[in-house]
Amino acid sequence: MRPFLFNSLLAFTCLMCMQCQTKYPMSSNTENPEYALVIHGGAGTILKENMTEDMEQRYHEALTRALSAGRQILEEGGMAIDAVEAAIVIMEDEPLFNAGKGAVLTYDGTTELDASIMTGHNLDAGAVGGVKTIKNPIKAAIGVMNSSPHVMLVGNGADQFAKELGLDIVDPDYFLTERRIQSLKRSKEKEANNEKQDAATRHGTVGAVALDKEGNIVAGTSTGGMTNKRYNRIGDAPIIGAATYADNNTCGISATGHGEYFIRLAVAHNIHAQMKYGGASLQEAAEDVILNQLEGLGGDGGIVGLDKNGRIVMVFNSEGMYRGFALPDEKKTFIFKDE
Ligand code: ASP
């Protein structure tokens, strides 16, 4: 009896370890690629049993489209910032994701969008928070970085700034989808019954990190935030150092998950700092921040990132994360934890 129990325990422990090592953190195997691109479309309770094959396919197809657009730019020798913008714009325009069209709804049934961008060669950055009429908030974040003396603009002023820049402005109804109207309804019912809100109320944030042939790293993130948010709540997505960070000497990071925790842990900068000051590899730093620090605090979500050698990581502690990467000779997309 004893040996049987011992062996079973051993087998179980090994299985769990294998899961920790191979399933949550993932990385590419290509060394020093000419360029690299990694994207996410949000993390959360994403379970195979809850998804139809058709939905799965639609997510893979959308992620692939975003990767292809970004990769083409990098392949042709274009800049990392253009690849990040192209990939994020495709996901903002795609109602499947919680960014741009299809963003989650506030308590009032409106959408308030957040986005940020950072360029790793000069540590320049731009962000917008709580915007309501900008079709592609990532473009507004880039506009703040390139065409204003500021890093972050919020609310009506940010909408006004984007209009003056000549960006596409849309009626706030443009962003609304039936799917998000229904999830707001469910979230309010849960709130009324004092039930715990599930992570499904927000997953779908999008982000991209690119390394171009010149060695420049750029990271960007865009989101509608959390369903049922109130009082002009702003999450981590537009906060430089929380969801987005890039430094050519270390890495680029884009995060998704329960924003309040990502702000408190300064997740993206935390990973960069462990590499810069502690000599950690990107994989080690990302695993520490997500699997130890975030998990320890009770938060959930994940990051995608790449280092200056084009090494890619995708680390999360949630059930799944829509994600993918593209290298000169490899392109892959994933949804669930165990793939
Ligand atoms: N981080 C986003 C926020 O808290 C939501 C998400 O990524 O799921 O606003």
XYZ file of C-alpha atoms and ligand atoms in Angstrom:
348
model
C 0.000 0.000 0.000
C 2.729 2.412 1.070
C 4.867 2.188 -2.089
C 1.734 2.545 -4.180
C 0.748 5.704 -2.356
C 4.283 7.035 -2.544
C 4.532 6.322 -6.270
C 1.163 7.912 -6.930
C 2.208 10.996 -5.016
C 5.483 11.128 -6.914
C 3.732 10.758 -10.254
C 1.237 13.466 -9.330
C 3.993 15.842 -8.174
C 5.970 15.278 -11.370
C 2.898 15.962 -13.446
C 2.247 19.196 -11.570
C 5.881 20.278 -11.997
C 5.776 19.510 -15.679
C 2.667 21.634 -15.940
C 4.332 24.542 -14.149
C 7.390 24.349 -16.314
C 5.874 23.760 -19.695
C 2.293 24.916 -19.647
C 2.079 28.339 -18.018
C 5.303 29.961 -19.173
C 6.024 29.498 -22.810
C 8.808 30.690 -25.012
C 10.089 30.321 -28.559
C 13.233 28.344 -29.328
C 14.709 30.447 -32.092
C 17.975 32.157 -31.099
C 18.672 35.700 -32.285
C 16.010 36.028 -34.989
C 16.300 39.031 -37.312
C 13.032 40.344 -35.936
C 10.262 39.176 -33.630
C 6.668 39.997 -32.800
C 4.521 38.751 -29.931
C 0.885 39.650 -29.277
C -1.922 38.930 -26.829
C -5.676 39.283 -26.998
C -6.355 39.105 -23.256
C -6.109 36.594 -20.419
C -8.773 35.107 -18.186
C -11.016 32.129 -17.600
C -10.680 30.777 -21.097
C -11.595 27.089 -21.036
C -11.848 24.749 -23.997
C -15.096 23.284 -22.705
C -16.697 26.746 -22.759
C -15.738 27.520 -26.331
C -17.220 26.340 -29.591
C -14.904 25.233 -32.365
C -16.147 28.106 -34.450
C -15.202 30.665 -31.776
C -11.792 29.052 -31.348
C -11.179 29.313 -35.047
C -12.277 32.936 -35.131
C -9.818 33.843 -32.371
C -6.957 32.011 -34.088
C -7.824 33.683 -37.377
C -7.932 37.175 -35.800
C -4.638 36.657 -33.959
C -3.055 35.345 -37.158
C -4.253 38.375 -39.108
C -2.719 40.712 -36.507
C 0.568 38.764 -36.536
C 0.736 38.695 -40.344
C 0.204 42.456 -40.626
C 2.946 43.179 -38.090
C 5.322 40.584 -39.462
C 5.079 41.870 -43.024
C 6.250 45.285 -41.832
C 9.171 43.771 -39.901
C 10.096 41.431 -42.746
C 10.322 44.387 -45.145
C 12.658 46.195 -42.745
C 9.952 48.446 -41.293
C 9.950 49.886 -37.795
C 8.821 48.089 -34.651
C 6.391 50.897 -33.847
C 4.607 50.431 -37.169
C 4.372 46.680 -36.607
C 2.925 47.173 -33.120
C 0.431 49.746 -34.402
C -0.659 47.538 -37.324
C -1.167 44.477 -35.117
C -3.090 46.390 -32.443
C -5.299 48.274 -34.935
C -6.445 44.934 -36.378
C -7.378 43.692 -32.915
C -9.043 46.999 -31.966
C -11.210 46.748 -35.099
C -12.079 43.119 -34.355
C -15.144 42.871 -32.036
C -13.861 39.633 -30.498
C -11.413 41.586 -28.342
C -11.943 43.988 -25.469
C -10.402 46.968 -27.249
C -11.783 49.436 -29.784
C -14.968 47.971 -31.302
C -16.257 45.273 -28.957
C -14.814 46.874 -25.811
C -16.503 45.988 -22.529
C -19.099 48.371 -21.110
C -19.031 50.646 -18.099
C -21.746 50.649 -15.438
C -23.513 53.312 -17.533
C -23.452 51.150 -20.666
C -20.813 53.261 -22.393
C -17.250 52.466 -23.436
C -14.136 54.161 -22.028
C -10.933 53.103 -23.717
C -7.318 53.095 -22.515
C -4.122 52.608 -24.535
C -0.377 53.124 -24.319
C 2.827 52.811 -26.317
C 6.539 52.915 -25.460
C 9.626 52.975 -27.671
C 12.712 51.269 -26.276
C 15.470 53.237 -28.039
C 14.676 56.521 -26.263
C 12.203 55.533 -23.496
C 9.590 57.770 -25.102
C 5.975 56.974 -24.291
C 2.385 58.025 -24.904
C -0.982 57.074 -23.428
C -4.673 57.898 -23.434
C -7.213 57.008 -20.750
C -11.002 56.964 -20.653
C -11.478 58.045 -24.269
C -14.896 57.650 -25.890
C -14.768 58.554 -29.547
C -11.360 57.560 -30.897
C -11.734 54.617 -33.280
C -8.198 53.363 -32.627
C -6.925 54.468 -29.217
C -3.444 53.055 -29.923
C -3.074 55.703 -32.653
C -3.987 58.388 -30.137
C -1.365 57.048 -27.698
C 1.215 57.246 -30.503
C -0.053 60.778 -31.268
C 0.450 61.835 -27.636
C 4.002 60.474 -27.782
C 4.942 62.017 -31.127
C 2.905 65.223 -31.279
C 2.570 66.509 -27.717
C 4.972 67.364 -24.903
C 3.046 64.973 -22.628
C 2.952 61.263 -21.868
C -0.678 60.812 -20.838
C -3.950 62.520 -21.758
C -7.323 61.450 -20.373
C -11.048 62.001 -20.904
C -12.544 64.673 -23.156
C -9.218 66.413 -23.611
C -7.700 63.266 -25.082
C -10.680 62.854 -27.436
C -10.284 66.488 -28.485
C -6.543 66.059 -29.042
C -7.134 63.032 -31.294
C -9.687 64.982 -33.307
C -7.247 67.838 -33.787
C -4.628 65.329 -34.938
C -7.051 64.175 -37.619
C -7.497 60.633 -36.293
C -10.716 58.732 -37.088
C -13.452 59.870 -34.695
C -16.599 57.747 -34.349
C -19.953 57.923 -32.624
C -19.683 56.190 -29.193
C -22.311 53.668 -30.407
C -19.751 52.346 -32.899
C -18.018 50.432 -30.080
C -21.160 48.691 -28.737
C -21.775 44.986 -29.368
C -24.580 42.706 -28.210
C -22.097 40.375 -26.537
C -20.811 43.148 -24.237
C -24.332 44.411 -23.515
C -25.158 40.906 -22.275
C -22.020 40.648 -20.135
C -22.786 43.991 -18.485
C -26.236 42.656 -17.678
C -24.739 39.487 -16.140
C -22.175 41.463 -14.189
C -24.861 43.722 -12.717
C -26.949 40.707 -11.730
C -23.935 39.205 -9.964
C -23.269 42.501 -8.225
C -26.874 42.654 -7.051
C -26.587 39.100 -5.675
C -23.224 39.805 -4.050
C -21.612 37.149 -6.213
C -17.951 37.193 -7.177
C -17.279 38.731 -10.602
C -15.447 36.320 -12.835
C -12.408 37.149 -14.924
C -14.577 36.740 -18.022
C -15.894 40.248 -17.340
C -12.776 41.729 -18.812
C -10.660 39.401 -20.858
C -9.836 40.560 -24.351
C -7.362 43.388 -23.824
C -4.887 43.472 -26.695
C -1.172 44.122 -26.858
C 1.880 43.733 -29.057
C 5.636 43.868 -28.661
C 8.022 44.004 -31.613
C 11.759 43.897 -32.207
C 12.769 45.219 -35.620
C 15.868 44.567 -37.723
C 17.475 47.722 -36.277
C 17.236 46.261 -32.761
C 14.480 48.616 -31.625
C 11.881 47.293 -29.208
C 8.365 48.775 -28.993
C 5.469 47.715 -26.755
C 1.807 48.742 -26.884
C -1.431 47.853 -25.082
C -5.100 48.763 -25.701
C -8.267 47.928 -23.755
C -11.829 48.733 -22.800
C -10.910 47.909 -19.181
C -13.325 46.011 -16.965
C -17.034 45.395 -17.429
C -19.204 47.461 -15.079
C -16.379 49.852 -14.179
C -17.490 53.160 -12.639
C -16.340 56.616 -11.663
C -13.919 56.939 -14.587
C -11.901 53.974 -13.387
C -8.663 53.673 -15.308
C -6.715 50.420 -15.299
C -3.126 49.448 -15.958
C -3.247 49.520 -19.772
C -2.455 53.239 -20.180
C 0.047 53.293 -17.316
C 3.647 53.154 -18.459
C 5.441 50.611 -16.297
C 2.246 48.765 -15.336
C 0.970 47.189 -18.585
C 3.497 48.569 -21.039
C 7.252 49.016 -20.961
C 10.093 48.934 -23.486
C 13.841 49.407 -23.251
C 16.167 48.317 -26.055
C 18.713 47.185 -23.444
C 16.379 44.746 -21.744
C 12.916 43.917 -23.062
C 9.469 44.994 -24.176
C 6.362 43.952 -22.243
C 2.590 44.174 -22.753
C 0.304 42.939 -19.987
C -3.308 41.889 -19.535
C -5.244 40.943 -16.438
C -6.761 42.462 -13.309
C -5.380 45.963 -13.751
C -5.376 47.061 -10.130
C -2.824 44.353 -9.295
C -0.686 45.164 -12.321
C -0.521 48.805 -11.259
C 0.454 47.919 -7.680
C 3.207 45.570 -8.849
C 4.366 47.868 -11.663
C 4.430 44.604 -13.608
C 6.016 45.649 -16.899
C 8.702 47.829 -15.307
C 9.233 45.251 -12.558
C 10.225 42.675 -15.208
C 12.523 45.180 -16.935
C 14.100 46.164 -13.590
C 14.852 42.575 -12.608
C 16.728 42.188 -15.886
C 18.517 45.535 -15.664
C 19.492 45.578 -11.995
C 19.384 41.913 -11.056
C 20.717 40.283 -14.205
C 17.662 38.057 -14.565
C 16.708 36.636 -17.948
C 13.363 37.751 -19.379
C 11.900 34.324 -18.682
C 13.071 34.359 -15.039
C 11.871 37.908 -14.439
C 8.472 37.308 -16.063
C 7.922 34.077 -14.143
C 8.829 35.755 -10.859
C 6.490 38.694 -11.415
C 3.514 36.715 -12.736
C 3.804 33.313 -11.060
C 5.169 34.537 -7.698
C 4.352 38.179 -7.100
C 1.026 38.513 -8.951
C -0.145 35.090 -7.848
C 0.939 35.866 -4.260
C -1.096 39.056 -4.209
C -4.169 37.254 -5.545
C -4.179 38.853 -8.994
C -4.571 37.100 -12.323
C -3.467 37.679 -15.872
C -0.293 37.535 -17.883
C 2.268 39.201 -20.092
C 3.813 38.773 -23.486
C 7.295 40.074 -24.063
C 10.553 39.766 -25.908
C 14.151 40.606 -25.085
C 16.829 42.318 -27.135
C 17.854 38.937 -28.594
C 14.344 38.277 -29.863
C 13.614 35.654 -27.244
C 9.860 35.524 -26.705
C 7.937 34.844 -23.490
C 4.235 34.438 -22.802
C 3.585 33.907 -19.092
C 0.201 33.870 -17.363
C -1.417 32.487 -14.240
C -4.991 32.474 -15.580
C -6.808 29.629 -17.331
C -5.871 30.901 -20.741
C -4.522 33.778 -22.767
C -5.156 34.573 -26.427
C -1.628 34.922 -27.743
C 0.814 34.316 -30.552
C 4.213 35.124 -31.942
C 5.853 35.559 -35.309
C 9.506 35.076 -36.184
C 11.071 34.959 -39.664
C 10.379 31.226 -39.962
C 7.736 30.544 -37.355
C 4.224 31.823 -36.628
C 1.992 30.371 -33.921
C -1.187 31.249 -32.052
C -2.536 29.766 -28.807
C -5.569 30.123 -26.579
C -5.546 27.645 -23.711
C -3.148 26.913 -20.885
C -2.167 23.439 -21.955
C -0.946 24.025 -25.508
N -5.864 45.075 -17.670
C -7.152 45.530 -18.104
C -7.701 46.463 -17.074
O -7.644 46.155 -15.892
C -8.122 44.413 -18.338
C -7.545 43.145 -18.927
O -6.441 43.147 -19.409
O -8.225 42.107 -18.908
O -8.233 47.479 -17.427
